[in-house]
Coordinates of C-alpha atoms in Angstrom, one line a residue:
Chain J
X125 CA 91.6 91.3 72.5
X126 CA 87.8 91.4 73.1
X127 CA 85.8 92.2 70.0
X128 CA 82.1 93.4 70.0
X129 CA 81.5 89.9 69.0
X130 CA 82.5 88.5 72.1
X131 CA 79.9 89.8 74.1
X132 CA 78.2 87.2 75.8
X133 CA 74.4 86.6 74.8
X134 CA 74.7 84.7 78.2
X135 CA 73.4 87.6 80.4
X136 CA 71.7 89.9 77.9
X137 CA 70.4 92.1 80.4
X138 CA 73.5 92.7 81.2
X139 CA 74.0 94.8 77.8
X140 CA 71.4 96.9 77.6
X141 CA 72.4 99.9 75.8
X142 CA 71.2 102.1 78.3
X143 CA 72.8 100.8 81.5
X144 CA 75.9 102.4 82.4
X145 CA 79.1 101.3 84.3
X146 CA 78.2 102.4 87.8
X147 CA 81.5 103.7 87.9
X148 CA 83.0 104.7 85.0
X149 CA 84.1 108.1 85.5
X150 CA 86.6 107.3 88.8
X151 CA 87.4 103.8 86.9
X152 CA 88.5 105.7 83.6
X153 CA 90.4 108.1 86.2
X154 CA 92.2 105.5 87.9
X155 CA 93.1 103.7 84.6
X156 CA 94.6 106.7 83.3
X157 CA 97.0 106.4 86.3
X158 CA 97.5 103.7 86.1
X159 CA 99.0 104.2 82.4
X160 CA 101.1 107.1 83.6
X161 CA 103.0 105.0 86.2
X162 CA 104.0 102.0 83.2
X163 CA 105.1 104.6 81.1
X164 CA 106.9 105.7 84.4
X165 CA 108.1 102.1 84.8
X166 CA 109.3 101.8 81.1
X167 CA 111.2 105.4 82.2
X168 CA 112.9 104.1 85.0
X169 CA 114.1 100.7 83.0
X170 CA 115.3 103.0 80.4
X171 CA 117.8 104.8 82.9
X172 CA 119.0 101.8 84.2
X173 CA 117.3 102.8 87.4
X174 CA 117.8 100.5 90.5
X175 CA 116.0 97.4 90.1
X176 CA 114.2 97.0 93.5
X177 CA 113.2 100.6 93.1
X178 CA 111.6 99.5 89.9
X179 CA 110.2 96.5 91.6
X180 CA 108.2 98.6 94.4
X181 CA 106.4 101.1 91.5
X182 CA 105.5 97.3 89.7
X183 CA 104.0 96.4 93.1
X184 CA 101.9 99.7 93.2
X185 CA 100.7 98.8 89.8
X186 CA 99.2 95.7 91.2
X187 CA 97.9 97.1 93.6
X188 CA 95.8 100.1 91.6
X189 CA 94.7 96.9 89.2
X190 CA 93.9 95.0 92.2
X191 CA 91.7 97.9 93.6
X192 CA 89.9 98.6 89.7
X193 CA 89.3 94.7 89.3
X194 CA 87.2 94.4 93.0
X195 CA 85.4 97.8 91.9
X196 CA 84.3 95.3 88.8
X197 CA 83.5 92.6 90.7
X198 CA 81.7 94.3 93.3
X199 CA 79.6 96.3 90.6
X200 CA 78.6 93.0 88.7
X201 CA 77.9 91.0 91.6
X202 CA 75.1 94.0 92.6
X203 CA 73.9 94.3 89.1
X204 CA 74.1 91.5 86.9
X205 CA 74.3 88.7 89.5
X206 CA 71.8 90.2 91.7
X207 CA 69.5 91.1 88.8
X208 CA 70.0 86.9 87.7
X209 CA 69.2 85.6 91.4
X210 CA 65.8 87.9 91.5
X211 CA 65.1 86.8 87.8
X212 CA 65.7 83.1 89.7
X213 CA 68.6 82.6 86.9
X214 CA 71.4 82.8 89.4
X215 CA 73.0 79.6 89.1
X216 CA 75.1 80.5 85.9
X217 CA 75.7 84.4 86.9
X218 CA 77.6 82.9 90.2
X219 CA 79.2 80.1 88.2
X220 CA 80.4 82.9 86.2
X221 CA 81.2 84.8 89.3
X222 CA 83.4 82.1 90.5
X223 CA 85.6 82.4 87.6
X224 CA 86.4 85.4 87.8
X225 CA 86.8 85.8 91.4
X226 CA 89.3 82.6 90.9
X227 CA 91.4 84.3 88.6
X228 CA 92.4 87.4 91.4
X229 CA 92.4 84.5 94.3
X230 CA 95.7 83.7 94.8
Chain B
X54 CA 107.2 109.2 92.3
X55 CA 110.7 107.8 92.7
X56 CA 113.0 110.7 91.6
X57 CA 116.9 110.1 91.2
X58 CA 117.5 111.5 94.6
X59 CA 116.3 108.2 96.2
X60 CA 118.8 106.0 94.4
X61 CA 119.7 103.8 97.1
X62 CA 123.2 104.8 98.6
X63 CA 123.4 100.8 100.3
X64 CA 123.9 99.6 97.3
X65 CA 125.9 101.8 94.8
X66 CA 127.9 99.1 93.2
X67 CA 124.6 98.7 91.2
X68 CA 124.3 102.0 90.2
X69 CA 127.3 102.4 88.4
X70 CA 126.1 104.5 85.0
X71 CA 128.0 101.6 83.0
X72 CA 126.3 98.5 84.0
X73 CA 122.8 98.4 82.0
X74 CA 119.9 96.1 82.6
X75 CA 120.4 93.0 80.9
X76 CA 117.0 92.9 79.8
X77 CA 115.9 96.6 79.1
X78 CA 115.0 95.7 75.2
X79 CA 112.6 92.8 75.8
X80 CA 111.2 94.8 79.2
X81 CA 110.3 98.0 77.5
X82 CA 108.8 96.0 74.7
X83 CA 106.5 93.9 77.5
X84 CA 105.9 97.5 78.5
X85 CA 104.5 99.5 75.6
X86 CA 102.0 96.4 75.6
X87 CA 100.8 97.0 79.0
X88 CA 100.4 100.5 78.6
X89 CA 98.3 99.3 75.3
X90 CA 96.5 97.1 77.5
X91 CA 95.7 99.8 80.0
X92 CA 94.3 101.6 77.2
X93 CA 92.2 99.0 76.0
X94 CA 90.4 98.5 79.4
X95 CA 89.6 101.8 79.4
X96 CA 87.9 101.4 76.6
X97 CA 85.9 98.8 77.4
X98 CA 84.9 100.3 80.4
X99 CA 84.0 103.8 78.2
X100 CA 81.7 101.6 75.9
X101 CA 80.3 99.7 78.9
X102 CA 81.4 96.3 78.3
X103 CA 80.3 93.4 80.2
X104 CA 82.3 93.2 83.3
X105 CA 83.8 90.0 83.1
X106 CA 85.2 90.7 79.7
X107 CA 87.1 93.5 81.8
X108 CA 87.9 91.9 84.7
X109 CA 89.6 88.9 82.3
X110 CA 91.9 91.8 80.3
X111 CA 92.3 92.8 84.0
X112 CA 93.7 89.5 84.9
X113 CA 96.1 89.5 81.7
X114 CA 97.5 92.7 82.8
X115 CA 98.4 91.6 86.3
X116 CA 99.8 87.8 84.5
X117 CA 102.1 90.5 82.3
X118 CA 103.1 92.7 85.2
X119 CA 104.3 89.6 87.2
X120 CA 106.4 88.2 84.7
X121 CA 108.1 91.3 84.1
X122 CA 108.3 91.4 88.5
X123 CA 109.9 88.3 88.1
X124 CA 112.3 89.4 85.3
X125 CA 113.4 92.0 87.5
X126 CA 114.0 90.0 90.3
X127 CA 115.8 87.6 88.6
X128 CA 118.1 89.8 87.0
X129 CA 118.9 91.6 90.4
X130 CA 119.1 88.5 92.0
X131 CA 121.7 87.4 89.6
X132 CA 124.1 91.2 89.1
X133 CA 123.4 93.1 92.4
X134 CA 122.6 90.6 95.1
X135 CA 125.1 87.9 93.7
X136 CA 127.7 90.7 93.7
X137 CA 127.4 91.6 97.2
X138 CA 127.2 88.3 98.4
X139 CA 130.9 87.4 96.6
X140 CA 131.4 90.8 98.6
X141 CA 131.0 90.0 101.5
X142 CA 128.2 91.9 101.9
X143 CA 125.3 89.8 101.5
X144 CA 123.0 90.4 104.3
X145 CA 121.7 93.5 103.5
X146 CA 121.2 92.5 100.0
X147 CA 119.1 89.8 100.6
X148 CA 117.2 91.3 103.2
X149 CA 116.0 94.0 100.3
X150 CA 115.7 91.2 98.1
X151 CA 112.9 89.8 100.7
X152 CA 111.2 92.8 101.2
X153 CA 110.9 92.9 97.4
X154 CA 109.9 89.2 97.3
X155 CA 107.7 89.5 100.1
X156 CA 105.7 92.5 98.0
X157 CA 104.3 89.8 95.7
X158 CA 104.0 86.8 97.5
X159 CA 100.3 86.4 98.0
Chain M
X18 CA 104.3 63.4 98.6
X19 CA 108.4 64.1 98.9
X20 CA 110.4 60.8 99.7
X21 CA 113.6 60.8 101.0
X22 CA 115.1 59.9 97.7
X23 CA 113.6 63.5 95.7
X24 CA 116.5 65.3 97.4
X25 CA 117.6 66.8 94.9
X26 CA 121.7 65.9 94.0
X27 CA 121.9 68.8 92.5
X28 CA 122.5 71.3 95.9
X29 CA 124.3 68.4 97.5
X30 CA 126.0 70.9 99.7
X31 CA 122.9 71.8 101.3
X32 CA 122.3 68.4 102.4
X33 CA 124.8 68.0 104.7
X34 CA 124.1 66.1 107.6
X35 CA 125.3 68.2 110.0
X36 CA 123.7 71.8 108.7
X37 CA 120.4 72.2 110.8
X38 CA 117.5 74.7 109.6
X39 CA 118.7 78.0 111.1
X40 CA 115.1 78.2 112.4
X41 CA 113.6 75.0 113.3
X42 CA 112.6 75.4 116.4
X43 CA 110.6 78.5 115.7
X44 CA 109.1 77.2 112.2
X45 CA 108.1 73.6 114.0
X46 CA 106.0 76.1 116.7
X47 CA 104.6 77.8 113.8
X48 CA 103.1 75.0 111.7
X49 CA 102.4 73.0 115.1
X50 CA 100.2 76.2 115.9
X51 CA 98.9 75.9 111.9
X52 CA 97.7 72.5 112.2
X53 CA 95.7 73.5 115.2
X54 CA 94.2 76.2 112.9
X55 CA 93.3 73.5 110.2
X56 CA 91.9 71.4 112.5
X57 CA 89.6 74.8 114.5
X58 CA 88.2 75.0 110.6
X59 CA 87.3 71.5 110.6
X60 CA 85.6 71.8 113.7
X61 CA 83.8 75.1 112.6
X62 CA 82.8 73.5 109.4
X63 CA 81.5 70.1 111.5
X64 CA 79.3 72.5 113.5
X65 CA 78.1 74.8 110.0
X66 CA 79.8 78.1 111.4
X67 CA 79.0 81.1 109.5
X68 CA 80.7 81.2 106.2
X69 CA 82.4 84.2 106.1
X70 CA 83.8 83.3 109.9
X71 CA 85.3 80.4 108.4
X72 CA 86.7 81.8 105.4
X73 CA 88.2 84.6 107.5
X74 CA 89.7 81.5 109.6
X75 CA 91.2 80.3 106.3
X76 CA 92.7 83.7 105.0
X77 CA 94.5 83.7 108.9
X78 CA 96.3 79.8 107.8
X79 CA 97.2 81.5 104.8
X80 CA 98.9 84.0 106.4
X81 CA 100.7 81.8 108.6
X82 CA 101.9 79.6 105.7
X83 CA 103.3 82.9 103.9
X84 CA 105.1 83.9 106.8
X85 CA 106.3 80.2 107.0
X86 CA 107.7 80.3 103.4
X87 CA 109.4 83.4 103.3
X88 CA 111.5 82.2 106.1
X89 CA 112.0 79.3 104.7
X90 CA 113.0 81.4 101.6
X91 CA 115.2 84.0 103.4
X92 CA 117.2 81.1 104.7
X93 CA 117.6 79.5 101.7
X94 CA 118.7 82.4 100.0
X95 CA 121.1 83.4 102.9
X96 CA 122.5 79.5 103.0
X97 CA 122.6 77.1 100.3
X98 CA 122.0 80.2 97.4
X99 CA 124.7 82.5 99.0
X100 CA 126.8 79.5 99.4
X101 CA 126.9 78.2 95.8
X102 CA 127.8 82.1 94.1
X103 CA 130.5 82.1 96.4
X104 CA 131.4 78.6 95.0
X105 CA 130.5 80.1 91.1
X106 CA 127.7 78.0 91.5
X107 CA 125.3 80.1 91.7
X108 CA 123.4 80.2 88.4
X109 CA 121.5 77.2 88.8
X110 CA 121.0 77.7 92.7
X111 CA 119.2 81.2 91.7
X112 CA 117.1 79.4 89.0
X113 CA 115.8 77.4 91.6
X114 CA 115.2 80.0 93.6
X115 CA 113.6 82.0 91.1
X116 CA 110.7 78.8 90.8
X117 CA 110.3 78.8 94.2
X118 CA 109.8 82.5 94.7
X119 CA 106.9 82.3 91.7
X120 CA 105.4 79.5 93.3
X121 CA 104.4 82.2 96.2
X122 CA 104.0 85.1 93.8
X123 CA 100.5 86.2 92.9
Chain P
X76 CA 89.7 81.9 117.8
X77 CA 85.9 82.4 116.8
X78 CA 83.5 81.8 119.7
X79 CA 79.6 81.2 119.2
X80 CA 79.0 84.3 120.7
X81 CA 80.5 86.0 117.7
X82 CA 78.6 83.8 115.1
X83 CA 77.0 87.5 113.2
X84 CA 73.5 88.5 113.8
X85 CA 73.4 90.8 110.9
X86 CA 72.5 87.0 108.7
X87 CA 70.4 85.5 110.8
X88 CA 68.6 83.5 108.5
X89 CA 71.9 81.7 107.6
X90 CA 72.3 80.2 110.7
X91 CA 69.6 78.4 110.6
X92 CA 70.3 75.2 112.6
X93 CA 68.7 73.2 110.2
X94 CA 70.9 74.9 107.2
X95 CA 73.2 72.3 106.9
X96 CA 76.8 73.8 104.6
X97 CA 76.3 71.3 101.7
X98 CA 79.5 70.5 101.2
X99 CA 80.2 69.6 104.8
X100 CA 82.0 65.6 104.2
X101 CA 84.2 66.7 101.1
X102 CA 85.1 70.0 102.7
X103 CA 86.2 67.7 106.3
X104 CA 88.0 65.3 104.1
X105 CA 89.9 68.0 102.3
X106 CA 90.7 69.6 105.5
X107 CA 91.9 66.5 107.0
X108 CA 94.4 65.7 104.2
X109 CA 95.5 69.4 104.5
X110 CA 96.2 68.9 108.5
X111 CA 98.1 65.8 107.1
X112 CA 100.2 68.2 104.8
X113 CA 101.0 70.1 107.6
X114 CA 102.3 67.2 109.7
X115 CA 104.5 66.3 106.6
X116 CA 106.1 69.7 106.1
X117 CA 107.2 69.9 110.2
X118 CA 108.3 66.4 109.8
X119 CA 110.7 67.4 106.8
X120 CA 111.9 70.7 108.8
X121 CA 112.2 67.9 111.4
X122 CA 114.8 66.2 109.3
X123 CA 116.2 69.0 107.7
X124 CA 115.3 68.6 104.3
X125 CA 116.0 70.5 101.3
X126 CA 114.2 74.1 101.4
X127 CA 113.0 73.9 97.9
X128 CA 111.4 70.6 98.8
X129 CA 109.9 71.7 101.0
X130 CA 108.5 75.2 99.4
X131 CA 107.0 73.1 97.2
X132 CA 105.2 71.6 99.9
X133 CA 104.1 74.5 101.2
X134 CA 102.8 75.7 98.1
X135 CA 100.9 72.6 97.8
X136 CA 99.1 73.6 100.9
X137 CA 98.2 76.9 100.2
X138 CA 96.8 75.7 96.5
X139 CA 94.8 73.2 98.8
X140 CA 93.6 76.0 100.8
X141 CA 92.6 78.1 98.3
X142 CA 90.2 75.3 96.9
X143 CA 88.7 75.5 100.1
X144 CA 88.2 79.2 100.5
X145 CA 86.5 79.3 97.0
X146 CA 84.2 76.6 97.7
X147 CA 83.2 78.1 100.4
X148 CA 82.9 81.1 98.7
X149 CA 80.6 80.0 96.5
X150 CA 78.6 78.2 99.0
X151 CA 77.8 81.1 100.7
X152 CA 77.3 83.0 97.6
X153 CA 74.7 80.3 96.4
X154 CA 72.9 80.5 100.0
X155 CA 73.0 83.0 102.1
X156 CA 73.9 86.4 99.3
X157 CA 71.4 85.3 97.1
X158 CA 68.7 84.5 99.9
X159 CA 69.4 87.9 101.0
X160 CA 69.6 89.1 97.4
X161 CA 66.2 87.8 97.2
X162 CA 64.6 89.3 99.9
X163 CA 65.8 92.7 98.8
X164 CA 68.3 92.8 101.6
X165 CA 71.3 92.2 99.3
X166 CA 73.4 95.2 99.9
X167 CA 74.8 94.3 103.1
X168 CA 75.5 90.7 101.9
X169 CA 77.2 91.5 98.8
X170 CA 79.8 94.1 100.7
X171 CA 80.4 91.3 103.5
X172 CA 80.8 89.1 100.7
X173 CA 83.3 91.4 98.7
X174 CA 85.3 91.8 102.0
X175 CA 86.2 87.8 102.1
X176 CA 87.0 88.0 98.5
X177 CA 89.3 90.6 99.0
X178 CA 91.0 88.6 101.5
X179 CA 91.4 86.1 99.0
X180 CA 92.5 88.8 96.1
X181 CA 95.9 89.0 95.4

């Protein structure tokens, strides 16, 4: 789990109090769905339901995740990272980038 | 939504009410921590959290969910499609089993 | 690299000399056109093409090489896997398969 | 195939003839051990080796491939997005550049 703590002082401005997640209401939304259909999953495995049906709702899954985790990335890269490159401290905000972007390459 | 009206007739030797998935304990348990998961990336997102903090717990879901895609597809692989292939009737089994296979294959 | 001497002894059924790759002739055209590909990024790269041009170039050879595996995959399954459950071989053939379907899983 | 004629107007200032992609020599090397690759899996289908051999070869390939596409990836991001970040004409960059990340996404 990530604690308060873990907060990186690396891009402070990126924790201002008073900025908000761009978009936090449709991402809550979709996250809430997305709970729903693994409780619906857990359902299904619970009645023994047929296994490549299962398999197709654990692929929709994916994809929701996949959709909320390029609404991230696309959000940071025009806030923080582009608020780094104009403040000329880009190199470490698209280091950072990479890594994440690495981790939902295939 | 999958209701129990879309129970695949092709392959009702795997819907007999008496076979039970072989793994339904350790699945629902992988489960309830997704859901918890899902949860917690809400909250991040509710207390603005720096995006790659997310986008990581976003990555750990998606790890989670393919081991349990995995699970499943092992375990069909082994009762249903095993079963039909000592049937005789393997082609249509594995041609499922591809389309399933195929859905998360990068 | 593979040698010669990797095969592994454990499917020795599949290694018969006289059991040709259902689809060679279409899989050879395939990664004869692939290498063509590779070598058009090469070229694009020698004469510093637009990025995103050559990245799109890239996601195309990946395409291709998915399409390659999961025939490659489909006729394992439908040969040397199908083969050894009829033989009550089949657990370790489906554990093998199992690694090689995560190897393409996301 | 991509002709010059589609090389994008909407960057201009990244094709710069004198822009050279700084990675250009490692990226050709890479790309000429991957054609190699290539060779090597047609030769085994060639020979009708074992499937699972040569999964893992294909595998092998797409890892390769993926190295590519992210260095790429954050050439481009280095250069041209945050050139255009710079010149306050980010927007446009950063969707174009969340488009080939998608490609890449999972």
């Amino acid at each position: 789990m990530t604690s308060p703590e873990r907060r990186r002082p690396a891009a402070p401005d990126c924790h201002d109090p008073h900025v908000v997640q761009p978009h936090k209401q449709a991402l809550l939304k979709r996250l809430n769905r997305i709970e729903g259909q693994v409780r619906g999953i857990a359902q299904m495995i619970q009645e023994d339901r047929y296994c490549v049906d299962v398999l197709t709702q654990v692929a929709a899954i994916q994809s929701a995740l996949d959709a909320v985790a390029l609404q991230l990335l696309e959000d940071h890269t025009r806030g923080c990272v582009a608020d780094a490159v104009k403040a000329d401290r880009g190199d470490q905000a698209i280091a950072e980038l990479m890594t994440a972007v690495k981790r939902f390459a295939r």
